[in-house]
Amino acid sequence: MKDCFSSNTLLPFDQALDNMLAAIEPVTEQEDISINDAQDRILASDISSPVNVPPYDNSAMDGYAFSHHSFTEQQNLQLFGTSIAGKPFNEPCPPLHCIRIMTGAKMPIGCDTVEMQENATVVEQQIHFSAMRKLGANVRKTGEDIKQGQLVYQRGKRLNAIDLGLLASLGINAVQVYRKLTVALIATGDELKTPSETLNDGEIFESNSHVLSAMLHKLNVKVINFGIVKDEEAALKRAFISADEQADAIISCGGVSVGDADYTKKVLEQLGQIGFWKIAMKPGKPFAFGKLPNSVFFGLPGNPVSATVTAHVLAIPALLKMQNCCAIKPTTLRVICRDALKKRAGRIDFQRGIFSIDDQGQAIVRSTGSQGSGILSSLAQANCYIVLPSEQGNVVAGEIVDVRLFDQFIG
Ligand code: AMP
Ligand code: MG
């Protein structure tokens, strides 16, 4: 039966991504959590600052605070008191007097300028400055970093280490975030063994679930790993039903191309609406996407490079949308390609590249060599994709190409 995700034609990459994103519904459930637990969580509401940062005028230096217009360079100032961080000097400072002040200490009333101690000579409570500062020098003004009421974060922000510190500096100890996603991982194939097993003839070690699980942890989702499921209808059906009951999204790898032993298609078509696509991209032509009763489904090709690249450039953007995360656009540069690249027109290529700056300071990219979709070692050496558009043919050495730098999910 045809469904809204079906397509018989070779789908352009951008269209496949757009179709998928259009079908993704972001989670709506929210929770209040401590900032101690908030790393990599997604903010569910805007945050405005409840306070000024800094909350009061204070000194940026260890030195002497005084009123700028009350004296001239030739004069001495009489020491009147001390203001240290956490112990402000609360009396007004009279003209021609100064207050010994430490970094971060509150500016005393009547003072507007600080001279650092290195420029001061002290003789019996009389302070003399070797140079005259400008009015307001070395003073950090109230609210100069953040003003009370100022919008600091917008909904959809993924909180990083610095954000948690900034929130703490505003006196915010709890935040409203979206709930975490749960993603189920299923590796399919009779030939697959875990790295702790012994291989029989015709078997290989399963690697995709390790790549995918690590990528998903960087997205800060809960991962339910179903491990290796045999190419058997009943086993696959059990795994998919159980995954659908527990997870927001299911990522499987293997069994999405047309092959006799590939039961995924048969099983999934019984359970939900799934499109088995041929995307005009390399690696990763076969790709499945659709909806099961409770979850969305991403069916990645089994070849390790194809599985990794499609997870990275297709599944991750969809999961980011599901998380409500304001996705940051990938960093793309136009640089000189030092190697000749083989490419056939008709599909967008995500070739594996090594981006660097050469001895002349020129940004360049080189190929990692063999680009077979099963050659994970070529991906392991790479730090970028060389993105060659669909209509592009072979690349000659010295040509300018688009490079998409690896981000935190794959790098
Ligand atoms: P498939 O998409 O199932 O036809 O698999 C394509 C190729 O990828 C085959 O050579 C498989 O042995 C290999 N493969 C499939 N799944 C995995 C996996 N999870 N880890 C490593 N290789 C895999
Ligand atoms: Mg297979």
Short mmCIF file of C-alpha atoms and ligand atoms in Angstrom, two decimals:
data_model
loop_
_atom_site.label_atom_id
_atom_site.label_comp_id
_atom_site.label_asym_id
_atom_site.label_seq_id
_atom_site.Cartn_x
_atom_site.Cartn_y
_atom_site.Cartn_z
CA MET A 1 0.00 0.00 0.00
CA LYS A 2 1.26 3.50 -0.84
CA ASP A 3 1.74 5.94 2.02
CA CYS A 4 2.74 9.57 2.42
CA PHE A 5 6.41 8.66 2.75
CA SER A 6 6.64 6.51 -0.38
CA SER A 7 8.62 7.59 -3.41
CA ASN A 8 9.70 5.62 -6.44
CA THR A 9 12.06 8.23 -7.82
CA LEU A 10 15.60 9.07 -6.73
CA LEU A 11 14.93 11.72 -4.05
CA PRO A 12 17.22 14.77 -4.02
CA PHE A 13 19.02 14.96 -0.65
CA ASP A 14 17.52 18.33 0.33
CA GLN A 15 14.04 17.08 -0.42
CA ALA A 16 14.55 13.94 1.65
CA LEU A 17 15.72 16.08 4.56
CA ASP A 18 12.82 18.53 4.14
CA ASN A 19 10.25 15.69 3.93
CA MET A 20 11.63 14.18 7.08
CA LEU A 21 11.80 17.42 9.05
CA ALA A 22 8.23 18.30 8.01
CA ALA A 23 7.02 15.03 9.54
CA ILE A 24 8.84 15.50 12.86
CA GLU A 25 6.85 16.78 15.82
CA PRO A 26 8.91 18.30 18.63
CA VAL A 27 8.27 16.98 22.14
CA THR A 28 6.12 19.25 24.30
CA GLU A 29 6.55 17.81 27.81
CA GLN A 30 8.69 19.95 30.11
CA GLU A 31 10.32 19.59 33.50
CA ASP A 32 12.00 21.85 36.05
CA ILE A 33 15.50 20.71 36.89
CA SER A 34 18.48 21.97 38.86
CA ILE A 35 21.23 23.63 36.84
CA ASN A 36 23.47 20.88 38.22
CA ASP A 37 21.61 18.41 35.99
CA ALA A 38 21.05 20.73 33.04
CA GLN A 39 24.12 20.20 30.89
CA ASP A 40 23.08 19.56 27.26
CA ARG A 41 19.38 19.90 28.07
CA ILE A 42 17.15 22.11 25.89
CA LEU A 43 15.57 25.21 27.42
CA ALA A 44 11.77 25.22 27.28
CA SER A 45 11.36 28.92 28.04
CA ASP A 46 13.14 32.21 27.44
CA ILE A 47 15.27 33.45 30.33
CA SER A 48 15.58 37.13 31.24
CA SER A 49 18.03 38.24 33.87
CA PRO A 50 16.47 38.82 37.30
CA VAL A 51 19.47 40.95 38.31
CA ASN A 52 22.10 43.35 37.07
CA VAL A 53 25.53 41.81 36.45
CA PRO A 54 27.56 43.12 38.13
CA PRO A 55 24.99 43.98 40.81
CA TYR A 56 26.92 47.10 41.94
CA ASP A 57 29.77 49.32 40.72
CA ASN A 58 33.00 47.59 41.73
CA SER A 59 36.72 47.76 41.23
CA ALA A 60 38.48 45.94 38.39
CA MET A 61 41.86 46.31 40.15
CA ASP A 62 43.57 46.23 43.50
CA GLY A 63 44.26 49.91 44.20
CA TYR A 64 42.69 53.12 45.51
CA ALA A 65 39.19 54.49 44.88
CA PHE A 66 38.62 58.25 44.89
CA SER A 67 36.50 61.06 43.46
CA HIS A 68 38.09 62.09 40.18
CA HIS A 69 37.14 65.78 40.09
CA SER A 70 38.12 66.49 43.71
CA PHE A 71 41.86 66.65 43.22
CA THR A 72 44.70 67.26 40.75
CA GLU A 73 47.71 65.15 39.88
CA GLN A 74 50.05 67.09 42.19
CA GLN A 75 47.94 66.45 45.26
CA ASN A 76 48.14 63.60 47.73
CA LEU A 77 45.05 61.77 48.92
CA GLN A 78 44.47 60.85 52.53
CA LEU A 79 43.67 57.16 53.13
CA PHE A 80 40.19 56.93 54.67
CA GLY A 81 39.23 53.24 54.76
CA THR A 82 39.25 49.86 53.04
CA SER A 83 36.71 48.12 50.80
CA ILE A 84 37.29 44.45 50.08
CA ALA A 85 35.22 41.91 48.14
CA GLY A 86 32.37 40.85 50.41
CA LYS A 87 33.13 43.60 52.97
CA PRO A 88 32.18 46.97 51.47
CA PHE A 89 33.18 50.29 53.07
CA ASN A 90 29.83 51.88 53.87
CA GLU A 91 30.71 55.45 54.81
CA PRO A 92 30.91 58.19 52.14
CA CYS A 93 34.48 59.02 51.14
CA PRO A 94 35.16 62.77 51.68
CA PRO A 95 36.88 64.90 48.97
CA LEU A 96 40.68 64.54 48.82
CA HIS A 97 40.49 61.18 50.51
CA CYS A 98 40.72 57.70 49.04
CA ILE A 99 39.72 54.16 49.94
CA ARG A 100 42.02 51.16 49.65
CA ILE A 101 40.04 48.83 47.37
CA MET A 102 40.44 45.26 46.15
CA THR A 103 39.30 43.64 42.90
CA GLY A 104 35.56 42.98 42.97
CA ALA A 105 34.99 45.17 46.04
CA LYS A 106 32.03 47.58 45.97
CA MET A 107 32.86 51.18 45.03
CA PRO A 108 32.41 53.36 48.13
CA ILE A 109 29.95 56.27 48.04
CA GLY A 110 31.70 59.40 46.76
CA CYS A 111 34.23 57.47 44.61
CA ASP A 112 34.09 57.09 40.82
CA THR A 113 37.61 56.11 39.74
CA VAL A 114 40.25 53.55 40.77
CA GLU A 115 44.03 53.88 40.43
CA MET A 116 45.91 50.61 40.51
CA GLN A 117 48.29 50.07 43.36
CA GLU A 118 51.32 49.73 41.04
CA ASN A 119 50.96 53.48 40.22
CA ALA A 120 50.62 54.63 43.82
CA THR A 121 53.22 55.62 46.41
CA VAL A 122 52.14 55.41 50.01
CA VAL A 123 53.84 57.52 52.71
CA GLU A 124 52.19 57.53 56.13
CA GLN A 125 48.56 57.26 54.99
CA GLN A 126 49.22 59.78 52.17
CA ILE A 127 48.74 58.34 48.68
CA HIS A 128 50.44 59.87 45.64
CA PHE A 129 49.69 58.74 42.07
CA SER A 130 52.39 58.76 39.38
CA ALA A 131 49.83 59.34 36.58
CA MET A 132 46.31 60.69 36.34
CA ARG A 133 43.62 58.24 35.22
CA LYS A 134 40.50 59.13 33.24
CA LEU A 135 37.24 59.56 35.15
CA GLY A 136 35.69 56.11 35.76
CA ALA A 137 38.92 54.18 35.11
CA ASN A 138 39.10 50.62 36.47
CA VAL A 139 35.47 50.63 37.57
CA ARG A 140 33.08 47.88 36.47
CA LYS A 141 29.66 49.55 36.25
CA THR A 142 26.39 48.08 37.53
CA GLY A 143 24.75 46.03 34.76
CA GLU A 144 27.59 46.55 32.27
CA ASP A 145 27.66 42.81 31.51
CA ILE A 146 23.91 42.05 31.73
CA LYS A 147 21.06 44.43 32.59
CA GLN A 148 18.18 43.39 34.83
CA GLY A 149 15.30 42.23 32.59
CA GLN A 150 17.57 41.66 29.59
CA LEU A 151 16.82 38.52 27.51
CA VAL A 152 19.73 36.16 28.10
CA TYR A 153 18.59 32.87 26.55
CA GLN A 154 15.89 31.87 24.14
CA ARG A 155 13.79 28.73 24.23
CA GLY A 156 15.51 25.95 22.30
CA LYS A 157 19.02 26.70 23.57
CA ARG A 158 21.11 23.65 24.40
CA LEU A 159 22.82 24.50 27.69
CA ASN A 160 26.59 24.08 27.73
CA ALA A 161 29.11 24.42 30.57
CA ILE A 162 29.41 28.20 30.19
CA ASP A 163 25.62 28.64 30.13
CA LEU A 164 25.35 26.84 33.46
CA GLY A 165 27.91 29.22 34.96
CA LEU A 166 26.14 32.23 33.51
CA LEU A 167 22.80 31.07 34.91
CA ALA A 168 24.40 30.59 38.33
CA SER A 169 25.86 34.12 38.09
CA LEU A 170 22.29 35.41 37.66
CA GLY A 171 21.15 33.58 40.79
CA ILE A 172 19.16 31.07 38.75
CA ASN A 173 19.43 27.56 40.18
CA ALA A 174 16.69 25.76 38.26
CA VAL A 175 15.57 25.79 34.63
CA GLN A 176 12.59 24.60 32.64
CA VAL A 177 13.69 22.15 29.96
CA TYR A 178 12.06 19.77 27.50
CA ARG A 179 12.00 16.14 28.49
CA LYS A 180 14.75 13.91 27.19
CA LEU A 181 14.16 11.85 24.09
CA THR A 182 14.47 8.08 24.17
CA VAL A 183 15.95 6.50 21.08
CA ALA A 184 16.05 2.75 20.37
CA LEU A 185 18.90 1.26 18.36
CA ILE A 186 18.58 -1.95 16.39
CA ALA A 187 21.32 -3.57 14.31
CA THR A 188 20.04 -6.16 11.86
CA GLY A 189 21.96 -8.91 10.15
CA ASP A 190 22.64 -12.66 10.48
CA GLU A 191 26.33 -12.05 9.80
CA LEU A 192 26.86 -9.71 12.76
CA LYS A 193 28.66 -10.60 15.99
CA THR A 194 29.58 -8.44 18.97
CA PRO A 195 33.28 -7.60 19.34
CA SER A 196 33.50 -9.95 22.34
CA GLU A 197 32.33 -12.97 20.31
CA THR A 198 34.34 -15.19 17.97
CA LEU A 199 33.67 -14.95 14.27
CA ASN A 200 32.60 -17.95 12.24
CA ASP A 201 33.10 -18.10 8.51
CA GLY A 202 31.03 -15.43 6.78
CA GLU A 203 30.54 -13.29 9.87
CA ILE A 204 31.76 -9.78 10.75
CA PHE A 205 31.95 -7.70 13.90
CA GLU A 206 29.03 -5.36 14.37
CA SER A 207 30.22 -1.74 14.56
CA ASN A 208 27.35 0.56 13.61
CA SER A 209 25.53 0.42 16.92
CA HIS A 210 28.70 1.62 18.67
CA VAL A 211 29.03 4.64 16.38
CA LEU A 212 25.33 5.44 16.63
CA SER A 213 25.11 4.99 20.38
CA ALA A 214 28.06 7.36 20.90
CA MET A 215 26.53 9.94 18.56
CA LEU A 216 23.21 9.71 20.37
CA HIS A 217 24.86 10.20 23.73
CA LYS A 218 26.35 13.43 22.38
CA LEU A 219 22.78 14.49 21.60
CA ASN A 220 21.97 13.74 25.24
CA VAL A 221 19.16 11.30 24.56
CA LYS A 222 18.39 8.08 26.45
CA VAL A 223 19.55 5.16 24.35
CA ILE A 224 17.91 1.74 24.47
CA ASN A 225 20.22 -0.60 22.64
CA PHE A 226 18.48 -3.68 21.28
CA GLY A 227 21.81 -5.05 20.05
CA ILE A 228 21.90 -7.38 17.08
CA VAL A 229 18.63 -8.76 15.78
CA LYS A 230 18.64 -11.64 13.30
CA ASP A 231 17.17 -11.30 9.80
CA GLU A 232 14.08 -13.21 10.86
CA GLU A 233 10.59 -11.89 10.55
CA ALA A 234 9.44 -12.84 14.04
CA ALA A 235 12.60 -11.55 15.78
CA LEU A 236 12.50 -8.26 13.88
CA LYS A 237 8.81 -7.79 14.58
CA ARG A 238 9.30 -8.37 18.31
CA ALA A 239 12.19 -5.90 18.41
CA PHE A 240 10.38 -3.17 16.49
CA ILE A 241 7.17 -3.51 18.53
CA SER A 242 9.09 -3.35 21.79
CA ALA A 243 11.21 -0.41 20.56
CA ASP A 244 8.09 1.45 19.45
CA GLU A 245 6.51 1.00 22.87
CA GLN A 246 9.53 2.43 24.69
CA ALA A 247 11.10 5.04 22.43
CA ASP A 248 10.33 8.33 20.69
CA ALA A 249 12.50 7.31 17.76
CA ILE A 250 13.94 4.08 16.43
CA ILE A 251 17.15 3.90 14.47
CA SER A 252 17.87 0.63 12.75
CA CYS A 253 20.75 -0.18 10.47
CA GLY A 254 20.91 -2.75 7.74
CA GLY A 255 18.21 -4.33 5.70
CA VAL A 256 16.81 -1.25 3.96
CA SER A 257 18.07 -2.09 0.49
CA VAL A 258 16.24 -4.62 -1.65
CA GLY A 259 17.65 -8.01 -0.70
CA ASP A 260 16.18 -11.44 -0.16
CA ALA A 261 17.15 -11.62 3.51
CA ASP A 262 15.89 -8.15 4.27
CA TYR A 263 12.74 -8.55 6.30
CA THR A 264 12.76 -5.07 7.78
CA LYS A 265 10.63 -3.73 4.94
CA LYS A 266 8.03 -6.46 5.30
CA VAL A 267 7.85 -6.12 9.08
CA LEU A 268 7.78 -2.33 9.16
CA GLU A 269 5.10 -2.06 6.51
CA GLN A 270 2.88 -4.17 8.75
CA LEU A 271 3.51 -1.89 11.71
CA GLY A 272 3.35 1.65 10.33
CA GLN A 273 3.81 4.02 7.42
CA ILE A 274 7.34 3.79 6.14
CA GLY A 275 8.90 5.10 2.96
CA PHE A 276 11.82 3.15 1.57
CA TRP A 277 13.71 5.84 -0.23
CA LYS A 278 16.49 5.95 -2.74
CA ILE A 279 18.18 9.23 -1.89
CA ALA A 280 20.39 10.86 -4.51
CA MET A 281 23.37 10.86 -2.15
CA LYS A 282 26.60 8.95 -1.75
CA PRO A 283 27.15 7.23 0.58
CA GLY A 284 23.70 6.23 1.77
CA LYS A 285 21.36 5.78 -1.18
CA PRO A 286 18.89 3.41 0.53
CA PHE A 287 17.25 5.02 3.55
CA ALA A 288 13.90 4.44 5.21
CA PHE A 289 11.83 6.93 7.13
CA GLY A 290 8.35 6.92 8.54
CA LYS A 291 6.06 6.59 11.48
CA LEU A 292 5.19 3.66 13.73
CA PRO A 293 2.27 3.91 16.17
CA ASN A 294 4.29 5.73 18.86
CA SER A 295 7.62 6.64 17.32
CA VAL A 296 9.39 7.84 14.23
CA PHE A 297 11.61 5.44 12.39
CA PHE A 298 14.96 5.96 10.67
CA GLY A 299 16.25 2.99 8.70
CA LEU A 300 19.89 3.46 7.89
CA PRO A 301 21.83 1.42 5.36
CA GLY A 302 24.10 -1.22 6.89
CA ASN A 303 27.43 -0.25 5.36
CA PRO A 304 29.36 1.45 8.17
CA VAL A 305 30.20 4.68 6.32
CA SER A 306 26.68 4.94 4.91
CA ALA A 307 25.13 4.31 8.32
CA THR A 308 27.32 6.93 9.99
CA VAL A 309 26.90 9.62 7.34
CA THR A 310 23.12 9.20 7.03
CA ALA A 311 22.78 9.21 10.81
CA HIS A 312 24.81 12.40 10.93
CA VAL A 313 23.30 14.40 8.09
CA LEU A 314 19.71 13.08 8.14
CA ALA A 315 18.74 11.47 11.46
CA ILE A 316 20.51 13.96 13.75
CA PRO A 317 18.84 17.08 12.27
CA ALA A 318 15.49 15.31 12.71
CA LEU A 319 16.27 14.39 16.32
CA LEU A 320 17.42 17.96 17.00
CA LYS A 321 14.04 19.19 15.79
CA MET A 322 12.30 16.61 17.97
CA GLN A 323 14.32 17.87 20.95
CA ASN A 324 13.23 21.48 20.17
CA CYS A 325 16.89 22.38 19.77
CA CYS A 326 17.66 25.49 17.74
CA ALA A 327 20.04 23.71 15.41
CA ILE A 328 23.24 25.47 14.49
CA LYS A 329 23.95 25.41 10.76
CA PRO A 330 26.94 23.26 9.82
CA THR A 331 30.12 25.25 9.15
CA THR A 332 30.77 25.16 5.41
CA LEU A 333 33.88 26.59 3.77
CA ARG A 334 35.05 26.92 0.16
CA VAL A 335 38.62 25.68 -0.04
CA ILE A 336 41.19 24.34 -2.49
CA CYS A 337 41.10 20.58 -2.95
CA ARG A 338 44.66 19.27 -3.29
CA ASP A 339 43.62 15.87 -4.66
CA ALA A 340 41.75 14.80 -7.76
CA LEU A 341 38.39 13.26 -6.78
CA LYS A 342 36.31 10.75 -8.67
CA LYS A 343 32.64 11.69 -8.85
CA ARG A 344 29.73 10.75 -11.07
CA ALA A 345 27.03 13.34 -11.73
CA GLY A 346 23.56 12.54 -10.41
CA ARG A 347 24.00 12.31 -6.63
CA ILE A 348 25.34 14.61 -3.92
CA ASP A 349 28.58 13.17 -2.50
CA PHE A 350 29.72 13.44 1.09
CA GLN A 351 33.34 12.42 0.50
CA ARG A 352 35.61 12.10 3.49
CA GLY A 353 38.24 14.84 3.71
CA ILE A 354 41.03 16.17 5.86
CA PHE A 355 40.84 19.94 6.20
CA SER A 356 44.01 21.79 7.20
CA ILE A 357 45.99 25.01 6.80
CA ASP A 358 49.15 24.45 4.74
CA ASP A 359 52.62 25.97 5.33
CA GLN A 360 51.64 29.07 3.31
CA GLY A 361 48.61 29.66 5.52
CA GLN A 362 46.22 28.45 2.80
CA ALA A 363 43.11 26.50 3.78
CA ILE A 364 43.09 23.20 1.89
CA VAL A 365 41.37 19.85 1.90
CA ARG A 366 42.72 16.43 0.96
CA SER A 367 40.85 13.22 0.35
CA THR A 368 41.15 10.40 2.90
CA GLY A 369 41.64 8.09 -0.07
CA SER A 370 39.39 5.16 -0.80
CA GLN A 371 35.75 6.24 -0.53
CA GLY A 372 34.01 2.84 -0.37
CA SER A 373 30.90 2.93 1.77
CA GLY A 374 32.18 0.08 3.92
CA ILE A 375 35.57 1.64 4.66
CA LEU A 376 35.16 3.03 8.15
CA SER A 377 38.91 3.71 8.48
CA SER A 378 38.62 6.45 5.82
CA LEU A 379 35.96 8.13 7.95
CA ALA A 380 38.09 7.74 11.04
CA GLN A 381 40.88 9.83 9.45
CA ALA A 382 38.50 12.54 8.25
CA ASN A 383 37.65 15.83 9.95
CA CYS A 384 35.21 17.04 7.29
CA TYR A 385 33.03 16.11 4.37
CA ILE A 386 33.92 17.30 0.91
CA VAL A 387 30.40 18.04 -0.27
CA LEU A 388 30.13 17.72 -4.03
CA PRO A 389 26.77 18.80 -5.50
CA SER A 390 24.67 16.40 -7.53
CA GLU A 391 25.51 17.83 -10.95
CA GLN A 392 29.28 17.89 -10.28
CA GLY A 393 31.56 15.40 -12.10
CA ASN A 394 35.20 14.57 -11.34
CA VAL A 395 37.21 17.16 -9.41
CA VAL A 396 40.71 18.06 -10.62
CA ALA A 397 43.42 18.85 -8.07
CA GLY A 398 43.43 22.59 -7.32
CA GLU A 399 39.67 23.05 -7.78
CA ILE A 400 37.65 24.88 -5.12
CA VAL A 401 35.21 22.61 -3.27
CA ASP A 402 32.70 22.92 -0.43
CA VAL A 403 33.89 21.52 2.86
CA ARG A 404 31.55 20.83 5.78
CA LEU A 405 33.54 20.63 8.99
CA PHE A 406 32.68 17.85 11.42
CA ASP A 407 30.62 19.06 14.36
CA GLN A 408 30.42 17.83 17.94
CA PHE A 409 28.21 14.88 17.04
CA ILE A 410 30.78 13.15 14.87
CA GLY A 411 34.07 14.88 15.71
P1 AMP B 1 22.67 -4.34 4.55
O1 AMP B 1 22.29 -2.90 4.47
O2 AMP B 1 22.01 -5.08 5.65
O3 AMP B 1 22.49 -5.01 3.21
O4 AMP B 1 24.22 -4.37 4.87
C1 AMP B 1 25.17 -3.78 3.99
C2 AMP B 1 26.58 -4.11 4.45
O5 AMP B 1 26.83 -3.53 5.74
C3 AMP B 1 26.87 -5.58 4.62
O6 AMP B 1 28.20 -5.81 4.20
C4 AMP B 1 26.72 -5.82 6.10
O7 AMP B 1 27.47 -6.92 6.53
C5 AMP B 1 27.22 -4.53 6.68
N1 AMP B 1 26.59 -4.23 7.95
C6 AMP B 1 25.24 -4.22 8.18
N2 AMP B 1 24.98 -3.89 9.44
C7 AMP B 1 26.18 -3.67 10.04
C8 AMP B 1 26.57 -3.29 11.35
N3 AMP B 1 25.64 -3.05 12.30
N4 AMP B 1 27.88 -3.16 11.63
C9 AMP B 1 28.80 -3.38 10.65
N5 AMP B 1 28.50 -3.72 9.40
C10 AMP B 1 27.21 -3.88 9.08
MG MG B 2 21.70 -6.95 6.34
#
